[in-house]
Coordinates of C-alpha atoms in Angstrom, one line a residue:
X1 CA -4.3 3.5 7.7
X2 CA -8.4 2.5 7.2
X3 CA -8.5 6.4 6.1
X4 CA -6.3 6.1 3.5
X5 CA -7.8 2.8 2.6
X6 CA -11.2 4.3 2.1
X7 CA -10.3 7.2 0.1
X8 CA -9.0 5.0 -2.8
X9 CA -12.6 3.2 -2.3
X10 CA -15.2 3.9 -4.8
X11 CA -17.7 0.6 -4.1
X12 CA -19.7 0.7 -1.3
X13 CA -19.6 -3.0 -0.6
X14 CA -15.8 -2.9 -0.3
X15 CA -16.1 0.2 2.0
X16 CA -18.4 -2.1 4.1
X17 CA -15.7 -4.8 4.5
X18 CA -13.3 -2.4 4.7
X19 CA -14.7 -1.1 7.8
X20 CA -15.0 -4.5 9.3
X21 CA -10.9 -4.5 8.1
X22 CA -12.1 -7.7 5.2
X23 CA -11.1 -5.4 2.1
X24 CA -8.1 -4.0 3.7
X25 CA -6.4 -7.5 4.4
X26 CA -7.4 -8.0 0.4
X27 CA -6.3 -5.0 -0.8
X28 CA -3.2 -4.6 0.9
X29 CA -2.0 -8.0 0.5
X30 CA -2.1 -9.5 3.9
X31 CA -3.1 -13.1 4.6
X32 CA -4.9 -12.6 7.0
X33 CA -7.9 -13.8 4.3
X34 CA -7.6 -17.0 2.9
X35 CA -10.5 -18.1 1.6
X36 CA -10.8 -15.2 -1.0
X37 CA -8.2 -13.4 -3.1
X38 CA -8.0 -10.7 -5.6
X39 CA -10.9 -8.1 -5.2
X40 CA -8.8 -5.1 -5.6
X41 CA -8.0 -3.1 -8.1
X42 CA -11.1 -3.6 -10.8
X43 CA -10.0 -3.2 -14.6
X44 CA -13.2 -3.2 -16.5
X45 CA -13.5 -3.8 -20.1
X46 CA -16.6 -1.1 -20.8
X47 CA -18.0 1.4 -18.9
X48 CA -19.8 -0.3 -16.1
X49 CA -21.1 1.8 -13.6
X50 CA -24.4 3.6 -14.3
X51 CA -27.9 2.9 -16.1
X52 CA -26.1 4.9 -19.2
X53 CA -23.0 3.4 -19.1
X54 CA -25.3 -0.2 -19.3
X55 CA -28.0 1.0 -22.1
X56 CA -25.6 2.4 -24.4
X57 CA -22.5 -0.6 -23.6
X58 CA -24.4 -3.9 -23.0
X59 CA -27.4 -6.2 -25.4
X60 CA -28.9 -7.5 -22.9
X61 CA -29.4 -6.9 -18.9
X62 CA -31.1 -9.7 -17.1
X63 CA -31.7 -12.0 -13.6
X64 CA -30.2 -15.0 -13.9
X65 CA -29.1 -17.8 -11.4
X66 CA -26.3 -19.9 -12.3
X67 CA -27.5 -23.6 -12.3
X68 CA -24.1 -25.5 -12.9
X69 CA -20.2 -25.0 -12.9
X70 CA -17.3 -26.8 -13.9
X71 CA -13.4 -26.1 -13.9
X72 CA -11.8 -25.3 -16.8
X73 CA -8.7 -23.4 -18.1
X74 CA -6.1 -25.3 -15.5
X75 CA -3.1 -23.8 -15.1
X76 CA -0.4 -25.3 -13.7
X77 CA 2.9 -23.9 -11.5
X78 CA 5.7 -25.9 -11.4
X79 CA 6.9 -23.4 -8.2
X80 CA 6.0 -21.6 -5.4
X81 CA 3.2 -21.8 -2.8
X82 CA 0.6 -22.5 -5.8
X83 CA 0.0 -25.8 -8.0
X84 CA -2.4 -25.1 -10.1
X85 CA -5.2 -22.7 -10.7
X86 CA -8.6 -23.0 -12.6
X87 CA -11.0 -20.7 -14.2
X88 CA -14.7 -22.0 -13.9
X89 CA -17.6 -22.5 -16.8
X90 CA -20.9 -21.7 -15.3
X91 CA -23.9 -22.1 -16.9
X92 CA -26.7 -19.6 -16.4
X93 CA -31.0 -19.8 -16.1
X94 CA -32.1 -16.7 -17.6
X95 CA -34.8 -15.8 -15.3
X96 CA -35.9 -12.3 -16.7
X97 CA -34.4 -10.3 -19.4
X98 CA -35.0 -6.6 -17.9
X99 CA -33.8 -4.7 -21.3
X100 CA -32.0 -5.4 -24.4
X101 CA -30.6 -3.5 -27.0
X102 CA -33.0 -2.7 -30.1
X103 CA -29.9 -4.4 -32.3
X104 CA -28.4 -6.9 -29.8
X105 CA -24.9 -8.2 -31.1
X106 CA -26.5 -11.9 -30.1
X107 CA -29.4 -13.3 -28.9
X108 CA -30.1 -14.8 -25.1
X109 CA -31.6 -18.1 -24.6
X110 CA -33.2 -19.4 -21.9
X111 CA -29.6 -20.7 -20.5
X112 CA -26.5 -19.0 -21.3
X113 CA -22.9 -20.0 -20.1
X114 CA -20.0 -17.5 -19.3
X115 CA -16.3 -18.1 -18.0
X116 CA -15.5 -17.1 -14.3
X117 CA -13.2 -16.9 -11.8
X118 CA -11.9 -20.8 -10.4
X119 CA -10.2 -21.6 -7.5
X120 CA -5.7 -21.9 -6.7
X121 CA -4.7 -24.9 -5.2
X122 CA -1.9 -24.9 -2.5
X123 CA 0.7 -27.1 -3.1
X124 CA 1.6 -28.5 0.4
X125 CA -1.9 -28.5 1.7
X126 CA -4.1 -28.9 -1.5
X127 CA -6.3 -26.3 0.5
X128 CA -8.4 -25.0 -2.4
X129 CA -8.4 -20.6 -2.0
X130 CA -11.5 -18.6 -3.8
X131 CA -10.6 -16.8 -7.0
X132 CA -12.7 -13.6 -7.5
X133 CA -13.2 -10.9 -9.7
X134 CA -11.8 -7.8 -8.8
X135 CA -14.7 -5.7 -6.3
X136 CA -17.5 -8.2 -8.1
X137 CA -19.3 -10.7 -7.5
X138 CA -18.0 -14.7 -8.0
X139 CA -21.1 -15.5 -9.1
X140 CA -21.7 -19.0 -7.3
X141 CA -24.6 -21.4 -7.9
X142 CA -27.3 -20.7 -4.9
X143 CA -27.4 -17.0 -5.3
X144 CA -29.3 -14.8 -8.5
X145 CA -27.5 -11.9 -10.0
X146 CA -28.2 -8.9 -11.8
X147 CA -26.2 -8.5 -15.1
X148 CA -25.6 -6.6 -17.8
X149 CA -24.5 -9.1 -20.3
X150 CA -22.1 -7.9 -24.0
X151 CA -21.5 -10.5 -26.9
X152 CA -17.7 -9.7 -27.2
X153 CA -15.9 -12.2 -30.1
X154 CA -17.9 -15.5 -29.2
X155 CA -18.7 -15.3 -25.7
X156 CA -20.9 -13.3 -23.2
X157 CA -18.9 -11.5 -20.7
X158 CA -20.4 -8.4 -18.4
X159 CA -19.5 -5.2 -18.7
X160 CA -17.5 -4.8 -15.8
X161 CA -17.2 -5.1 -11.8
X162 CA -20.3 -2.0 -11.7
X163 CA -22.7 -4.6 -14.1
X164 CA -22.8 -8.1 -11.9
X165 CA -25.1 -7.0 -9.0
X166 CA -26.0 -9.1 -5.9
X167 CA -29.7 -9.9 -6.6
X168 CA -31.1 -12.4 -4.2
X169 CA -34.5 -12.3 -3.1
X170 CA -34.9 -9.9 -6.2
X171 CA -33.4 -7.2 -4.2
X172 CA -30.5 -5.3 -4.9
X173 CA -27.0 -5.8 -3.3
X174 CA -28.5 -8.8 -1.9
X175 CA -27.0 -11.7 -1.7
X176 CA -22.5 -13.1 -3.2
X177 CA -20.3 -10.6 -3.6
X178 CA -16.8 -11.5 -3.7
X179 CA -17.3 -15.0 -2.5
X180 CA -19.2 -13.9 0.9
X181 CA -22.8 -12.9 1.4
X182 CA -24.1 -9.6 2.4
X183 CA -27.5 -8.1 2.9
X184 CA -28.5 -4.6 1.8
X185 CA -27.8 -3.6 5.0
X186 CA -24.3 -4.1 4.9
X187 CA -23.6 -2.4 1.5
X188 CA -26.3 0.5 2.9
X189 CA -23.6 0.8 5.2
X190 CA -20.6 0.6 3.4
X191 CA -22.0 3.8 1.1
X192 CA -21.0 6.0 4.2
X193 CA -17.7 5.5 3.1
X194 CA -17.8 5.3 -0.6
X195 CA -16.5 8.1 -2.8
X196 CA -19.3 11.2 -2.8
X197 CA -18.7 11.1 -7.0
X198 CA -20.0 7.2 -6.6
X199 CA -23.0 7.4 -9.6
X200 CA -23.0 3.3 -9.8
X201 CA -26.7 2.5 -10.4
X202 CA -25.8 -0.7 -7.3
X203 CA -25.5 2.5 -4.9
X204 CA -28.6 4.3 -6.2
X205 CA -31.4 1.0 -5.8
X206 CA -30.1 -0.8 -3.2
X207 CA -32.5 -3.0 -1.5
X208 CA -34.7 -2.0 -4.8
X209 CA -36.3 -5.0 -7.0
X210 CA -36.3 -5.5 -10.6
X211 CA -39.2 -2.6 -11.2
X212 CA -36.6 -0.1 -9.8
X213 CA -33.8 -1.3 -12.1
X214 CA -36.3 -1.2 -15.5
X215 CA -37.5 2.4 -15.0
X216 CA -33.4 3.2 -14.6
X217 CA -33.0 1.4 -17.5
X218 CA -35.7 2.8 -19.5
X219 CA -34.9 6.5 -18.2
X220 CA -31.8 5.9 -19.8
X221 CA -32.9 4.7 -22.9
X222 CA -34.9 7.7 -23.7
X223 CA -31.8 10.1 -23.2
X224 CA -29.6 8.4 -25.5
X225 CA -32.1 7.2 -27.7
X226 CA -30.7 3.4 -27.7

């Protein structure tokens, strides 16, 4: 079963959790993991994996820290085990801007807001279960992230799961991912099981700092002319 799971896994962190029996519970719908849901198949709005994707699709690449959150977009259910679900409106502090497009769609201030996955609340017990964005950080206060942001409509979004990277202590792949806290060593271990064709920026730079990120982005900018 795990061999089949590894064949489907492209993200090294998914592979790491799978190796520990965690992602299997999520990806194949078991009930063993009751504190995090939704870390399954990704559906990116824009290409998000590589430095080229970031400089082609994003307006800004930032180091950012969530400073506040509040529930939003509550949905009530009259039947079933879930009484209601919510999203979260998360306020971020812009710690550093590592890259910006020559003509960004929108300027970025010292703070900005984004919608993020929220909670599901069980009808009988009242238990609150974290919801997550597939194969990506949940974006929680107390952690820092590397984000490739795009102004879409009237709001900031990340390009997709590859454009939201744990960045605690200014270290790629260290911090919160899918509601859990991992080290860069955890992620590096997961790389042994991830697809050979995984060319994601996160995988290339595991354990490195913002200077390494800037070099990748500057190199991709030079190649694309952006």
